[in-house]
Short mmCIF file of C-alpha atoms and ligand atoms in Angstrom, two decimals:
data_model
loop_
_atom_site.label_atom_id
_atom_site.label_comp_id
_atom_site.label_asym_id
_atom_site.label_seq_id
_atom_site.Cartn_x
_atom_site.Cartn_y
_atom_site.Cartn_z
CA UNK A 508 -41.56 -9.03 -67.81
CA UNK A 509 -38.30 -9.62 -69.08
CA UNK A 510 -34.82 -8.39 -67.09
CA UNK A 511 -32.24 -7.24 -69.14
CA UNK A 512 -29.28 -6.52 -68.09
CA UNK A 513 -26.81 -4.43 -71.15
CA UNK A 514 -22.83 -3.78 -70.43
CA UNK A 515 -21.06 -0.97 -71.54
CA UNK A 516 -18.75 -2.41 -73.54
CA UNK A 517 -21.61 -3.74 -75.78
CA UNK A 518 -23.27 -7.31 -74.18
CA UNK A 519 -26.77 -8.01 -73.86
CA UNK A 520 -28.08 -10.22 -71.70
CA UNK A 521 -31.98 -11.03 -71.02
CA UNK A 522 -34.04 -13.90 -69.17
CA UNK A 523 -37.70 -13.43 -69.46
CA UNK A 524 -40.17 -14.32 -66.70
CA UNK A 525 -43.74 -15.97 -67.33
CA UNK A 526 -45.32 -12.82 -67.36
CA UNK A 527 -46.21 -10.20 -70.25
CA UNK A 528 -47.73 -12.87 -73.11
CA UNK A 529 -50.78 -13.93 -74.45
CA UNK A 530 -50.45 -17.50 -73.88
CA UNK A 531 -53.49 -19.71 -71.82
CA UNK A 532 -53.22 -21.33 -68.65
CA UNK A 533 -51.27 -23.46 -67.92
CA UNK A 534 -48.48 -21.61 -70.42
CA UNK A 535 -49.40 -18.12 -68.95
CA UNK A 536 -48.66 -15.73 -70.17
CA UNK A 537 -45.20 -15.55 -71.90
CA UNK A 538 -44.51 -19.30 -73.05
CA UNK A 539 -41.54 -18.72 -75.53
CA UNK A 540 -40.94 -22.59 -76.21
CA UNK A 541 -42.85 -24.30 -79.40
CA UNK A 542 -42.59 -27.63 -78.41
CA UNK A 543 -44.37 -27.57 -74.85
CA UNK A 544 -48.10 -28.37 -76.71
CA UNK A 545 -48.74 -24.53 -76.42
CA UNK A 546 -50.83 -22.63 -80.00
CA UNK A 547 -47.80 -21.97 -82.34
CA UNK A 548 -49.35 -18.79 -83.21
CA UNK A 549 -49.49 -17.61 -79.60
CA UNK A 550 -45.69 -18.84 -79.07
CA UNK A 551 -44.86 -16.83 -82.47
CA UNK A 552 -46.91 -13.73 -80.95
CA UNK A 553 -45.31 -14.02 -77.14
CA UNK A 554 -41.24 -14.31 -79.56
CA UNK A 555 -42.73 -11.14 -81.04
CA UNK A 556 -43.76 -9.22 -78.25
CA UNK A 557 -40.28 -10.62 -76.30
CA UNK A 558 -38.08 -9.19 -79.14
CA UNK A 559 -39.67 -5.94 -79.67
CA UNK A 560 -39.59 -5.43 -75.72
CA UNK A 561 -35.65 -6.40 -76.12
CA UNK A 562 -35.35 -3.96 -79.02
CA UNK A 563 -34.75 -6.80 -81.14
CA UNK A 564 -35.92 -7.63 -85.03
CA UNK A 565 -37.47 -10.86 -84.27
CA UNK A 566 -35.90 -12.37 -87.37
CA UNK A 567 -32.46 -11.88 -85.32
CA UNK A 568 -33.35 -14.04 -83.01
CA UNK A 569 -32.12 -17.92 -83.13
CA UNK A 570 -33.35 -20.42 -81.76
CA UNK A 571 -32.08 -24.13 -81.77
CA UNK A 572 -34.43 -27.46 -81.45
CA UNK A 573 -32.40 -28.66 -77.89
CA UNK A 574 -32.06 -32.10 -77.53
CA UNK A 575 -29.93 -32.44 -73.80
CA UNK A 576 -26.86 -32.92 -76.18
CA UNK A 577 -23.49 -31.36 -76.15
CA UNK A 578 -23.46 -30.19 -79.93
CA UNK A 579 -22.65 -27.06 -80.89
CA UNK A 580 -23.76 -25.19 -84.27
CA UNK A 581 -22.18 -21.72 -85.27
CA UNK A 582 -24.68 -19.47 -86.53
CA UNK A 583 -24.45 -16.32 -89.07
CA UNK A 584 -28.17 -15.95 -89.81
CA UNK A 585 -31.36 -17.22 -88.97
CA UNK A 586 -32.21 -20.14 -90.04
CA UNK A 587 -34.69 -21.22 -92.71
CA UNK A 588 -38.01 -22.77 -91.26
CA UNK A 589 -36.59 -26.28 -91.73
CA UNK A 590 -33.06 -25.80 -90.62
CA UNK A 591 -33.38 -25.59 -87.48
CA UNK A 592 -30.00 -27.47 -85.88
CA UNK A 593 -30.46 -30.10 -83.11
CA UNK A 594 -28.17 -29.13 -80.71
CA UNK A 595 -27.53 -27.41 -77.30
CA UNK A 596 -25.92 -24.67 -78.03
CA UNK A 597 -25.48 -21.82 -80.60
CA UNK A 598 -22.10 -19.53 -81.47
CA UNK A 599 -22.18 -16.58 -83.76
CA UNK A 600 -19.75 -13.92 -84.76
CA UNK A 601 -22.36 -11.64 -86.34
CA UNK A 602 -23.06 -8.51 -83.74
CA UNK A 603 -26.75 -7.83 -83.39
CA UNK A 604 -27.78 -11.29 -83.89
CA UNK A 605 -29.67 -12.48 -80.83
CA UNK A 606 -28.86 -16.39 -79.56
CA UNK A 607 -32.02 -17.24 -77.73
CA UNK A 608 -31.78 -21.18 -75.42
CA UNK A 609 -35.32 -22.27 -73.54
CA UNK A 610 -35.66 -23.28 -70.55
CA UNK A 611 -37.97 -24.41 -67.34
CA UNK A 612 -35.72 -25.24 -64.61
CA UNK A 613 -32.48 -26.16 -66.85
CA UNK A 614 -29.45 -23.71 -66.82
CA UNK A 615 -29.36 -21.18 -69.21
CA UNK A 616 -25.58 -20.16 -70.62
CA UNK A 617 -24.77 -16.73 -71.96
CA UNK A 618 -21.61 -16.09 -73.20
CA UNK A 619 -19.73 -12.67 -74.92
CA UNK A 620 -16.29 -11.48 -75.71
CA UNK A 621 -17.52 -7.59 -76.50
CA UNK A 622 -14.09 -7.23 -78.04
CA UNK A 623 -14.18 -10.26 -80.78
CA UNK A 624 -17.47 -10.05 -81.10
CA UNK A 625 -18.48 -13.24 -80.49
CA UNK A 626 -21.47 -14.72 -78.96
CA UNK A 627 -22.47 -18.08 -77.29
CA UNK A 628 -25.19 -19.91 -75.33
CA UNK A 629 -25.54 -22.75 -74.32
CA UNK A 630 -28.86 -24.62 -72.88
CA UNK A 631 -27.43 -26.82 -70.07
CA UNK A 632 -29.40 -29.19 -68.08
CA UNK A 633 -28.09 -31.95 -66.05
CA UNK A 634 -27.48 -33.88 -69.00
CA UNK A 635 -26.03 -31.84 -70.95
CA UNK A 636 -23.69 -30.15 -68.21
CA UNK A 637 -22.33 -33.32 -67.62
CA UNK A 638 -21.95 -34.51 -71.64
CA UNK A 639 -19.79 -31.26 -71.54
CA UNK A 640 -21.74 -28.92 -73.31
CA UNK A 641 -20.59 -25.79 -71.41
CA UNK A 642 -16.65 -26.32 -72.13
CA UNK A 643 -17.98 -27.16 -76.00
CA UNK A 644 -19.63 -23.89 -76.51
CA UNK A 645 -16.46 -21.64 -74.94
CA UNK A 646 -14.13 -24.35 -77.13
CA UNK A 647 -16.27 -22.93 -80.34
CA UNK A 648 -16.09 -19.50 -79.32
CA UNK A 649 -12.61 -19.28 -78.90
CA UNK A 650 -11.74 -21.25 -82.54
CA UNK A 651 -13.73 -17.91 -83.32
CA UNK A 652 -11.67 -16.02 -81.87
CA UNK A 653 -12.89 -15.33 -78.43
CA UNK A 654 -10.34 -14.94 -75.49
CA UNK A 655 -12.05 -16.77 -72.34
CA UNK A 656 -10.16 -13.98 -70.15
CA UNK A 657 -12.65 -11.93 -71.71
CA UNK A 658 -15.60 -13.76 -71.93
CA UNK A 659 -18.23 -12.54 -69.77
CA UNK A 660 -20.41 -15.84 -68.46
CA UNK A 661 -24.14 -14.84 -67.15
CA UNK A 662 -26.61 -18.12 -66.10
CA UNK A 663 -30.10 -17.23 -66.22
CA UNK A 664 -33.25 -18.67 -63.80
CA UNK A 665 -32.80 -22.18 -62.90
CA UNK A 666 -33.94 -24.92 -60.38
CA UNK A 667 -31.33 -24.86 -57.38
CA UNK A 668 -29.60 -27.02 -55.81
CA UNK A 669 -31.65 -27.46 -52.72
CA UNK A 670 -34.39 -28.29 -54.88
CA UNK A 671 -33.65 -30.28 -57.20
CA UNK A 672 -33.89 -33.65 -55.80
CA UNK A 673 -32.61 -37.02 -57.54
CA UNK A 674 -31.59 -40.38 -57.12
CA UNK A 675 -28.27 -41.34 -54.83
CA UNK A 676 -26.61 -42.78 -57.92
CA UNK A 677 -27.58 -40.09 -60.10
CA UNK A 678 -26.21 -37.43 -57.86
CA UNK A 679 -22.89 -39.79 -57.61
CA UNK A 680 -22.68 -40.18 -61.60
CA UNK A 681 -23.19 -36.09 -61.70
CA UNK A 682 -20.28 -35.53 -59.07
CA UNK A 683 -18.40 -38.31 -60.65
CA UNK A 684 -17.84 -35.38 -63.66
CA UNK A 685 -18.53 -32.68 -61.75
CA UNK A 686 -18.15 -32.56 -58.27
CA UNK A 687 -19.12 -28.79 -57.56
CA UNK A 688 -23.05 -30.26 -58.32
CA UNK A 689 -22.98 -32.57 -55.49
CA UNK A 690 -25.72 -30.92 -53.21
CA UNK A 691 -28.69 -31.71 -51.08
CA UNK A 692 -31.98 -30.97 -51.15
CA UNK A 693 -33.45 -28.82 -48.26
CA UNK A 694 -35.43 -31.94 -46.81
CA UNK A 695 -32.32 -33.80 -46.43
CA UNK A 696 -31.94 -35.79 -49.79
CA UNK A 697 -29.71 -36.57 -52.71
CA UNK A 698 -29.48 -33.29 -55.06
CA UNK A 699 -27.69 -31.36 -57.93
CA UNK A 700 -26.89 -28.55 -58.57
CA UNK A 701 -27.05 -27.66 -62.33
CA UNK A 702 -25.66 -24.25 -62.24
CA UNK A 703 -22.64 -24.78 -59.87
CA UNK A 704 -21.58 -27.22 -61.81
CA UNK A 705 -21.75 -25.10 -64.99
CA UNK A 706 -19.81 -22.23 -63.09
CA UNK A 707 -17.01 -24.57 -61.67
CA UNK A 708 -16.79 -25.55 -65.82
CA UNK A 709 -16.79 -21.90 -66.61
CA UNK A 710 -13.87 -21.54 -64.17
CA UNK A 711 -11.39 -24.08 -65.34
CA UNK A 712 -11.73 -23.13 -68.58
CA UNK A 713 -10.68 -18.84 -67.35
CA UNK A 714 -14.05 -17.58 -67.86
CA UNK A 715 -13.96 -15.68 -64.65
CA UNK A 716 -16.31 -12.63 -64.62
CA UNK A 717 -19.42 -14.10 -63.91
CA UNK A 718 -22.76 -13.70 -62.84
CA UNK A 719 -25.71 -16.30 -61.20
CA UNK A 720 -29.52 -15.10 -61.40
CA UNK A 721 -30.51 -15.43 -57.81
CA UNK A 722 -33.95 -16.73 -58.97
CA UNK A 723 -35.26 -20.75 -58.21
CA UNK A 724 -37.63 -21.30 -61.08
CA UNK A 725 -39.07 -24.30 -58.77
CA UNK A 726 -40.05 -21.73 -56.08
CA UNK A 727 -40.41 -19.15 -58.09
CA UNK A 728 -44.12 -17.83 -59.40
CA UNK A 729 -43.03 -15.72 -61.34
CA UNK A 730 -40.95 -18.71 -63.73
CA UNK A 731 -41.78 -21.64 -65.54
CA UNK A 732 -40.88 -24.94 -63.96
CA UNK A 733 -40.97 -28.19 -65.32
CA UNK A 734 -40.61 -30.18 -61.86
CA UNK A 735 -43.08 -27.98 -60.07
CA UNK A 736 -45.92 -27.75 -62.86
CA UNK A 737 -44.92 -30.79 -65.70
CA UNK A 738 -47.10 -29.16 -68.08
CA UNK A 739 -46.11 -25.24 -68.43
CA UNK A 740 -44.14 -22.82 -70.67
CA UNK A 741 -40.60 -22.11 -71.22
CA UNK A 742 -38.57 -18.95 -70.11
CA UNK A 743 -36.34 -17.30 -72.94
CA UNK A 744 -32.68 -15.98 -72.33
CA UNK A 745 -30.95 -14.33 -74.87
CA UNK A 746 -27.67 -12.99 -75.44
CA UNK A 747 -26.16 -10.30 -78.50
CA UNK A 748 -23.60 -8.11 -79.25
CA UNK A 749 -23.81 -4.70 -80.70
ZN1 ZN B 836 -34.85 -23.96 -55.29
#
């Protein structure tokens, strides 16, 4: 099943859930990532059946090869087969073209200024939150044209901060660049918190209506996660403009 979630002025946002594919265990049922060892004609059918739910042409929807990076590549089309960009997040000024990032347990980004008409997202993990690639994707959107005062921010399912344990020094490195994802685990050890960290960037840069899904993916059923199951699908979120 896939929540979607449309504003009036003309943003769409949408975070699928594992549920409503065709894919085998352990990918069931709506794997949407094609690099997770899942059949690529399943993946293609599951992109299919998520677009068509979305009221999306499938061809409209890009995806990007994500690498944990803090590149950015602006989009006007999709891509041909082999042109897929390595990078972590995708801009467009073209309304009705669907940005699409993957995730299982990383934060997913959606960005729109309904009034420019431009589009980001941005697939931030803990790497990439802390190489920057949230302030990178609104810095591209507003060389567009975007305002941030109008950019509405919406982060999709994610692992949380109470369970998303890591190394002492790691979590001091993280808060070292971003303090808001200094957290603790709910057994009492060293933790961070993805998303807060990506909102506290959002908020800086005077992106300030935003949302936070409620949902854990790591104790969530119903989601993908790569720290609970290692070997499992990926959750789509997309974002477009009409
Ligand atoms: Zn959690």
């Amino acid at each position: 099943m896939i929540g979607q979630f449309d504003t009036v002025s003309g943003a769409h946002f949408a975070f699928t859930d594992r549920w409503g594919g065709v894919s085998a265990v352990p990918y069931e049922e709506l794997n949407l990532g094609g690099a997770v060892g899942d059949d690529p004609d399943t993946v293609r059918t599951n992109r299919e059946l998520a677009a068509k739910s979305l009221g999306l042409d499938p061809e409209l929807v890009v995806w990007m090869n994500q690498v944990h990076g803090a590149d950015v590549a602006v989009v006007d089309g999709p891509w041909g087969a082999a042109d897929i960009p390595s990078v972590d997040a995708l801009v467009t000024a073209r309304r009705g073209l669907a940005l699409a990032v993957l995730t299982a347990d990383c934060t997913p980004v959606l960005l729109a200024d309904p009034v420019a008409g431009i589009a980001g997202a941005a697939h931030a993990g803990r790497p990439g939150m802390v190489a920057g690639v949230v302030p990178a994707v609104v810095r591209a959107m507003t060389e567009l044209g975007a305002d941030p005062a109008r950019i509405l921010a919406r982060t999709g399912p994610a692992v949380c901060g109470r369970c998303y344990e890591v190394p002492a020094d790691m979590r001091a490195d993280v808060a070292a660049v971003e303090p808001a994802a200094y957290a603790e685990t709910s057994w009492g050890t060293p933790a961070v918190d993805v998303t807060a960290g990506a909102h506290a960037q959002l908020d800086r840069l005077g992106v300030r209506d935003r949302e936070q899904s409620p949902v854990c993916t790591r104790e969530s059923g119903d989601h993908f996660s790569y720290r609970r199951d290692r070997t499992t699908g990926r959750l789509a979120s997309y974002v477009w403009l009409d």
